[in-house]
C-alpha positions as a LaTeX table, in Angstrom:
\begin{tabular}{lrrr}
\hline
Residue & $x$ (\AA) & $y$ (\AA) & $z$ (\AA) \\
\hline
Met1 & $-161.80$ & $-72.69$ & 15.56 \\
Thr2 & $-158.70$ & $-72.93$ & 17.75 \\
Asp3 & $-157.49$ & $-69.59$ & 19.09 \\
His4 & $-153.81$ & $-69.93$ & 18.38 \\
Ala5 & $-152.86$ & $-66.57$ & 19.78 \\
Ala6 & $-154.49$ & $-67.39$ & 23.11 \\
Leu7 & $-152.94$ & $-70.88$ & 23.31 \\
Leu8 & $-149.56$ & $-69.51$ & 22.40 \\
Ser9 & $-149.83$ & $-67.22$ & 25.43 \\
Val10 & $-150.68$ & $-70.21$ & 27.49 \\
Ala11 & $-147.71$ & $-72.20$ & 26.14 \\
Arg12 & $-145.33$ & $-69.35$ & 26.75 \\
Glu13 & $-146.51$ & $-69.08$ & 30.38 \\
Ala14 & $-146.21$ & $-72.86$ & 30.80 \\
Val15 & $-142.58$ & $-73.00$ & 29.69 \\
Ala16 & $-141.68$ & $-69.94$ & 31.79 \\
Lys17 & $-142.97$ & $-71.79$ & 34.83 \\
Ala18 & $-141.05$ & $-74.92$ & 33.84 \\
Thr19 & $-137.88$ & $-72.76$ & 33.49 \\
Gly20 & $-138.34$ & $-71.33$ & 36.95 \\
Ile21 & $-138.54$ & $-74.75$ & 38.43 \\
Ile22 & $-135.46$ & $-76.07$ & 36.61 \\
Arg23 & $-133.36$ & $-73.06$ & 37.63 \\
Ser24 & $-134.55$ & $-73.29$ & 41.33 \\
Met25 & $-133.70$ & $-76.99$ & 41.78 \\
Thr26 & $-130.03$ & $-76.92$ & 42.33 \\
Ser27 & $-129.92$ & $-80.47$ & 43.70 \\
Phe28 & $-131.71$ & $-83.39$ & 42.32 \\
Ser29 & $-131.73$ & $-87.20$ & 42.11 \\
Val30 & $-131.17$ & $-89.30$ & 38.98 \\
Ala31 & $-132.81$ & $-92.63$ & 38.43 \\
Ala32 & $-132.67$ & $-95.21$ & 35.66 \\
Lys33 & $-135.86$ & $-95.76$ & 33.59 \\
Gly34 & $-134.47$ & $-98.03$ & 30.81 \\
Asp35 & $-131.39$ & $-99.08$ & 28.93 \\
Arg36 & $-128.95$ & $-96.09$ & 29.20 \\
Asp37 & $-132.00$ & $-93.83$ & 29.83 \\
Met38 & $-132.70$ & $-91.76$ & 32.87 \\
Val39 & $-135.09$ & $-89.42$ & 34.69 \\
Thr40 & $-134.49$ & $-86.83$ & 37.38 \\
Asp41 & $-136.77$ & $-85.51$ & 40.04 \\
Val42 & $-136.64$ & $-82.19$ & 38.12 \\
Asp43 & $-138.17$ & $-83.85$ & 35.00 \\
Leu44 & $-141.04$ & $-85.16$ & 37.16 \\
Ala45 & $-141.56$ & $-81.84$ & 39.03 \\
Val46 & $-141.70$ & $-79.94$ & 35.90 \\
Glu47 & $-144.07$ & $-82.28$ & 34.23 \\
Asp48 & $-146.41$ & $-82.27$ & 37.20 \\
Ala49 & $-146.45$ & $-78.48$ & 37.55 \\
Val50 & $-147.02$ & $-77.90$ & 33.72 \\
Arg51 & $-149.72$ & $-80.63$ & 33.66 \\
Glu52 & $-151.58$ & $-78.96$ & 36.55 \\
Phe53 & $-151.30$ & $-75.47$ & 34.86 \\
Leu54 & $-152.48$ & $-76.84$ & 31.48 \\
Ala55 & $-155.32$ & $-78.70$ & 33.11 \\
Arg56 & $-156.51$ & $-75.41$ & 34.64 \\
Glu57 & $-155.97$ & $-73.18$ & 31.66 \\
Thr58 & $-157.02$ & $-75.54$ & 28.85 \\
Pro59 & $-159.12$ & $-78.37$ & 30.40 \\
Glu60 & $-160.56$ & $-79.30$ & 27.05 \\
Ile61 & $-157.10$ & $-80.15$ & 25.58 \\
Gly62 & $-155.35$ & $-83.45$ & 26.27 \\
Ile63 & $-151.74$ & $-83.77$ & 27.19 \\
Leu64 & $-148.96$ & $-86.26$ & 26.36 \\
Gly65 & $-145.91$ & $-85.85$ & 28.62 \\
Glu66 & $-142.76$ & $-87.93$ & 28.39 \\
Glu67 & $-142.89$ & $-89.01$ & 32.08 \\
Arg68 & $-146.58$ & $-89.43$ & 32.86 \\
Gly69 & $-148.16$ & $-90.58$ & 29.58 \\
His70 & $-151.29$ & $-89.36$ & 27.76 \\
Gln71 & $-154.44$ & $-88.03$ & 29.37 \\
Gly72 & $-157.58$ & $-86.51$ & 27.81 \\
Asp73 & $-158.42$ & $-85.61$ & 24.19 \\
Lys74 & $-156.31$ & $-87.50$ & 21.58 \\
Asp75 & $-157.25$ & $-85.24$ & 18.64 \\
Leu76 & $-156.12$ & $-81.87$ & 20.18 \\
Trp77 & $-153.36$ & $-82.31$ & 22.74 \\
Trp78 & $-150.25$ & $-80.76$ & 24.20 \\
Ala79 & $-146.95$ & $-82.66$ & 23.60 \\
Leu80 & $-144.60$ & $-81.93$ & 26.63 \\
Asp81 & $-140.96$ & $-82.81$ & 27.26 \\
Pro82 & $-140.26$ & $-81.40$ & 30.66 \\
Val83 & $-136.47$ & $-81.56$ & 30.34 \\
Asp84 & $-135.34$ & $-82.40$ & 26.83 \\
Gly85 & $-131.68$ & $-83.48$ & 27.08 \\
Thr86 & $-131.94$ & $-85.03$ & 30.54 \\
Ala87 & $-128.48$ & $-86.61$ & 30.14 \\
Asn88 & $-126.92$ & $-83.26$ & 29.44 \\
Phe89 & $-128.78$ & $-81.66$ & 32.33 \\
Ala90 & $-127.77$ & $-84.36$ & 34.81 \\
Arg91 & $-124.18$ & $-83.69$ & 33.94 \\
Gly92 & $-124.31$ & $-79.93$ & 34.19 \\
Ile93 & $-124.20$ & $-79.42$ & 30.46 \\
Pro94 & $-126.43$ & $-76.52$ & 29.56 \\
Leu95 & $-127.84$ & $-77.86$ & 26.35 \\
Cys96 & $-131.34$ & $-78.77$ & 27.40 \\
Gly97 & $-134.80$ & $-77.35$ & 27.10 \\
Val98 & $-138.51$ & $-77.53$ & 27.92 \\
Ser99 & $-140.47$ & $-78.37$ & 24.79 \\
Leu100 & $-144.27$ & $-77.82$ & 24.47 \\
Gly101 & $-146.28$ & $-78.16$ & 21.28 \\
Leu102 & $-149.93$ & $-78.26$ & 20.58 \\
Val103 & $-150.83$ & $-81.15$ & 18.24 \\
Asp104 & $-154.05$ & $-80.77$ & 16.20 \\
Gly105 & $-154.82$ & $-83.91$ & 14.29 \\
Leu106 & $-151.43$ & $-84.95$ & 12.67 \\
Lys107 & $-149.46$ & $-81.62$ & 12.88 \\
Ser108 & $-148.43$ & $-79.06$ & 15.54 \\
Thr109 & $-150.04$ & $-75.56$ & 15.49 \\
Val110 & $-148.59$ & $-73.83$ & 18.55 \\
Ala111 & $-145.02$ & $-74.26$ & 19.93 \\
Ala112 & $-142.89$ & $-72.92$ & 22.86 \\
Ile113 & $-139.31$ & $-74.05$ & 23.58 \\
Ser114 & $-137.39$ & $-72.56$ & 26.54 \\
Leu115 & $-133.69$ & $-73.12$ & 26.99 \\
Pro116 & $-133.27$ & $-72.39$ & 30.73 \\
Phe117 & $-129.50$ & $-72.12$ & 30.81 \\
Leu118 & $-129.16$ & $-70.10$ & 27.53 \\
Asp119 & $-131.80$ & $-67.73$ & 28.44 \\
Val120 & $-133.92$ & $-67.81$ & 25.31 \\
Thr121 & $-137.53$ & $-68.92$ & 24.51 \\
Tyr122 & $-138.58$ & $-69.89$ & 21.06 \\
Thr123 & $-142.25$ & $-69.56$ & 19.98 \\
Ala124 & $-144.47$ & $-70.18$ & 16.97 \\
Ala125 & $-148.12$ & $-70.35$ & 15.92 \\
Glu126 & $-149.34$ & $-71.67$ & 12.65 \\
Gly127 & $-149.20$ & $-69.05$ & 9.91 \\
Gln128 & $-147.64$ & $-66.37$ & 12.31 \\
Gly129 & $-143.96$ & $-67.01$ & 11.98 \\
Ala130 & $-141.36$ & $-68.25$ & 14.42 \\
Tyr131 & $-139.54$ & $-66.22$ & 17.00 \\
Ala132 & $-136.63$ & $-66.19$ & 19.40 \\
Gly133 & $-137.95$ & $-63.63$ & 21.97 \\
Glu134 & $-139.13$ & $-60.80$ & 19.70 \\
Glu135 & $-136.77$ & $-61.65$ & 16.74 \\
Arg136 & $-138.30$ & $-63.42$ & 13.83 \\
Leu137 & $-136.48$ & $-66.52$ & 12.69 \\
Glu138 & $-135.36$ & $-67.55$ & 9.31 \\
Ala139 & $-134.05$ & $-71.00$ & 8.36 \\
Ser140 & $-130.84$ & $-71.51$ & 6.38 \\
Lys141 & $-130.75$ & $-70.63$ & 2.74 \\
Ala142 & $-127.61$ & $-72.89$ & 2.15 \\
Thr143 & $-127.70$ & $-74.96$ & $-1.10$ \\
Lys144 & $-124.35$ & $-76.89$ & $-0.80$ \\
Leu145 & $-123.62$ & $-79.57$ & 1.73 \\
Ser146 & $-120.01$ & $-78.38$ & 1.95 \\
Asp147 & $-121.43$ & $-75.20$ & 3.64 \\
Ala148 & $-123.72$ & $-76.97$ & 6.06 \\
Ile149 & $-123.44$ & $-77.70$ & 9.72 \\
Val150 & $-125.75$ & $-80.75$ & 10.41 \\
Ser151 & $-126.83$ & $-82.09$ & 13.80 \\
Ile152 & $-127.62$ & $-85.74$ & 14.30 \\
Gly153 & $-129.93$ & $-87.02$ & 17.06 \\
Asp154 & $-128.92$ & $-89.32$ & 19.74 \\
Phe155 & $-127.94$ & $-92.96$ & 19.04 \\
Ala156 & $-130.68$ & $-95.60$ & 19.73 \\
Val157 & $-130.77$ & $-97.45$ & 22.97 \\
Gly158 & $-132.87$ & $-100.48$ & 24.15 \\
Glu159 & $-134.27$ & $-103.28$ & 21.98 \\
Gly160 & $-133.22$ & $-103.21$ & 18.40 \\
Ala161 & $-130.61$ & $-100.49$ & 19.04 \\
Glu162 & $-127.78$ & $-102.34$ & 17.26 \\
Ala163 & $-129.56$ & $-102.48$ & 13.87 \\
Lys164 & $-130.81$ & $-98.82$ & 14.22 \\
Asn165 & $-127.26$ & $-97.64$ & 15.03 \\
Arg166 & $-125.78$ & $-99.28$ & 11.92 \\
Val167 & $-127.72$ & $-96.74$ & 9.96 \\
Arg168 & $-126.56$ & $-93.89$ & 12.14 \\
Met169 & $-123.05$ & $-94.96$ & 11.74 \\
Ala170 & $-123.45$ & $-95.15$ & 7.89 \\
Leu171 & $-125.07$ & $-91.65$ & 7.96 \\
Leu172 & $-122.04$ & $-90.32$ & 9.83 \\
Ala173 & $-119.76$ & $-91.70$ & 7.24 \\
Glu174 & $-121.94$ & $-90.27$ & 4.43 \\
Leu175 & $-122.14$ & $-86.89$ & 5.87 \\
Gly176 & $-118.76$ & $-86.67$ & 7.60 \\
Gly177 & $-116.97$ & $-86.41$ & 4.30 \\
Arg178 & $-119.26$ & $-84.00$ & 2.64 \\
Val179 & $-120.70$ & $-81.41$ & 5.17 \\
Gln180 & $-118.79$ & $-78.52$ & 6.81 \\
Arg181 & $-119.36$ & $-79.97$ & 10.35 \\
Val182 & $-121.50$ & $-82.55$ & 12.08 \\
Arg183 & $-122.75$ & $-82.02$ & 15.51 \\
Phe184 & $-124.32$ & $-84.05$ & 18.37 \\
Leu185 & $-126.05$ & $-81.67$ & 20.71 \\
Gly186 & $-128.09$ & $-84.17$ & 22.79 \\
Ser187 & $-131.40$ & $-82.25$ & 22.66 \\
Ala188 & $-133.98$ & $-82.50$ & 19.93 \\
Ala189 & $-135.55$ & $-79.32$ & 21.09 \\
Ile190 & $-132.27$ & $-77.35$ & 20.48 \\
Asp191 & $-131.56$ & $-79.15$ & 17.26 \\
Leu192 & $-134.91$ & $-78.04$ & 15.82 \\
Ala193 & $-134.96$ & $-74.56$ & 17.32 \\
Trp194 & $-131.47$ & $-73.98$ & 15.94 \\
Val195 & $-132.43$ & $-75.16$ & 12.45 \\
Ala196 & $-135.35$ & $-72.62$ & 12.67 \\
Glu197 & $-132.82$ & $-69.96$ & 13.70 \\
Gly198 & $-130.34$ & $-70.83$ & 10.92 \\
Lys199 & $-127.58$ & $-71.77$ & 13.36 \\
Leu200 & $-127.86$ & $-75.37$ & 11.95 \\
Asp201 & $-128.56$ & $-76.07$ & 8.28 \\
Ala202 & $-130.17$ & $-79.39$ & 9.09 \\
Ser203 & $-131.05$ & $-81.81$ & 11.88 \\
Val204 & $-131.44$ & $-85.49$ & 11.39 \\
Ile205 & $-133.39$ & $-87.27$ & 14.22 \\
Leu206 & $-133.95$ & $-90.91$ & 13.19 \\
Ser207 & $-136.90$ & $-91.22$ & 15.69 \\
Asn208 & $-140.00$ & $-89.31$ & 16.40 \\
Gln209 & $-141.17$ & $-88.99$ & 19.93 \\
Pro210 & $-143.90$ & $-86.28$ & 19.84 \\
Trp211 & $-142.77$ & $-84.73$ & 23.17 \\
Asp212 & $-139.25$ & $-84.26$ & 21.62 \\
Thr213 & $-140.15$ & $-82.94$ & 18.22 \\
Met214 & $-143.68$ & $-81.49$ & 17.72 \\
Ala215 & $-142.85$ & $-78.02$ & 19.00 \\
Gly216 & $-139.57$ & $-77.75$ & 17.10 \\
Val217 & $-141.19$ & $-79.00$ & 13.84 \\
Leu218 & $-143.51$ & $-76.06$ & 13.81 \\
Leu219 & $-140.62$ & $-73.63$ & 14.61 \\
Val220 & $-138.82$ & $-74.89$ & 11.53 \\
Arg221 & $-141.81$ & $-74.67$ & 9.23 \\
Glu222 & $-142.77$ & $-71.24$ & 10.40 \\
Ala223 & $-139.12$ & $-70.15$ & 9.81 \\
Gly224 & $-139.24$ & $-71.23$ & 6.17 \\
Gly225 & $-137.61$ & $-74.63$ & 6.54 \\
Val226 & $-139.07$ & $-78.04$ & 5.78 \\
Val227 & $-139.46$ & $-81.12$ & 8.00 \\
Val228 & $-139.87$ & $-84.51$ & 6.38 \\
Asp229 & $-139.80$ & $-88.20$ & 7.24 \\
Thr230 & $-137.08$ & $-90.51$ & 5.80 \\
Asp231 & $-138.95$ & $-91.09$ & 2.54 \\
Gly232 & $-138.99$ & $-87.25$ & 1.90 \\
Gly233 & $-142.69$ & $-87.02$ & 2.64 \\
Asp234 & $-144.11$ & $-84.33$ & 4.98 \\
His235 & $-143.52$ & $-84.93$ & 8.60 \\
Thr236 & $-146.50$ & $-85.74$ & 10.90 \\
Val237 & $-146.89$ & $-86.92$ & 14.43 \\
Arg238 & $-146.95$ & $-90.48$ & 12.94 \\
Ser239 & $-143.68$ & $-90.16$ & 11.08 \\
Ala240 & $-140.84$ & $-92.58$ & 11.90 \\
Ala241 & $-138.17$ & $-89.89$ & 11.88 \\
Thr242 & $-137.72$ & $-86.09$ & 11.97 \\
Ile243 & $-135.54$ & $-84.50$ & 9.37 \\
Ala244 & $-135.49$ & $-80.68$ & 9.57 \\
Val245 & $-133.56$ & $-78.74$ & 6.93 \\
Gly246 & $-133.42$ & $-75.47$ & 5.01 \\
Ala247 & $-135.31$ & $-75.89$ & 1.83 \\
Gly248 & $-132.18$ & $-75.68$ & $-0.39$ \\
Leu249 & $-130.74$ & $-78.88$ & 1.18 \\
Arg250 & $-133.82$ & $-80.92$ & 1.34 \\
Asp251 & $-132.93$ & $-83.27$ & $-1.54$ \\
Glu252 & $-129.22$ & $-83.61$ & $-0.52$ \\
Ile253 & $-130.06$ & $-84.61$ & 3.07 \\
Val254 & $-132.90$ & $-86.99$ & 2.18 \\
Gly255 & $-130.58$ & $-88.65$ & $-0.40$ \\
Ala256 & $-127.76$ & $-89.04$ & 2.16 \\
Ile257 & $-130.25$ & $-90.76$ & 4.58 \\
Ala258 & $-131.46$ & $-93.10$ & 1.82 \\
Arg259 & $-127.80$ & $-94.11$ & 1.00 \\
Ala260 & $-127.10$ & $-94.65$ & 4.68 \\
Ala261 & $-130.19$ & $-96.83$ & 5.05 \\
Gly262 & $-129.11$ & $-98.68$ & 1.89 \\
\hline
\end{tabular}
């Protein structure tokens, strides 16, 4: 049986180490790694340090990192984004974070997200609630779209981006005339943490990279929110998209996405 409490302690320490590195590296280089995609030497330094720490503390658990790929066990593994929101970070925009989730089978069971420049760490373990520091989180209770602030994930880049972005444009039109506000924050970790915290009423990320999403998905669920795929079914690591929302707006948000996908 997995000891979630012990692994949460490991995750918390791992993101604290990552935060220290991010704050200490005041100069860095930026390199292209794909179409309108980038990596900094901070991303690489953080991932290498966290991998080394996790390999020492939890050698039996695999790890998937955004920059270095998957190593070890593929049934129980850490999903790590060393700097989620690299484009923001590279421009000095403080909306970025370190995201670390433990994936057991198809779902996450332990989560830690640190926002280095906002000085907050979010944590969750399955069945034990979600927290910002010591404060327990509660997702939005909104039931009307007109009261909702909804974040939308980044537009697609690379192969097939044009077709994917037509759906995003349609979704903007669908939500823009109905919700209180639409936001683009540029970090899936922040999108999901803030849905868990009730700062956002929903987050629509029309992709599902595990390093971006698996920690935040658990935060939302443990805060009483729901996370689904585009068809409204429960989100898993195999989902195509990550739609996080307060329970009272689930049907409204899923319906808006269906109309946009048309």
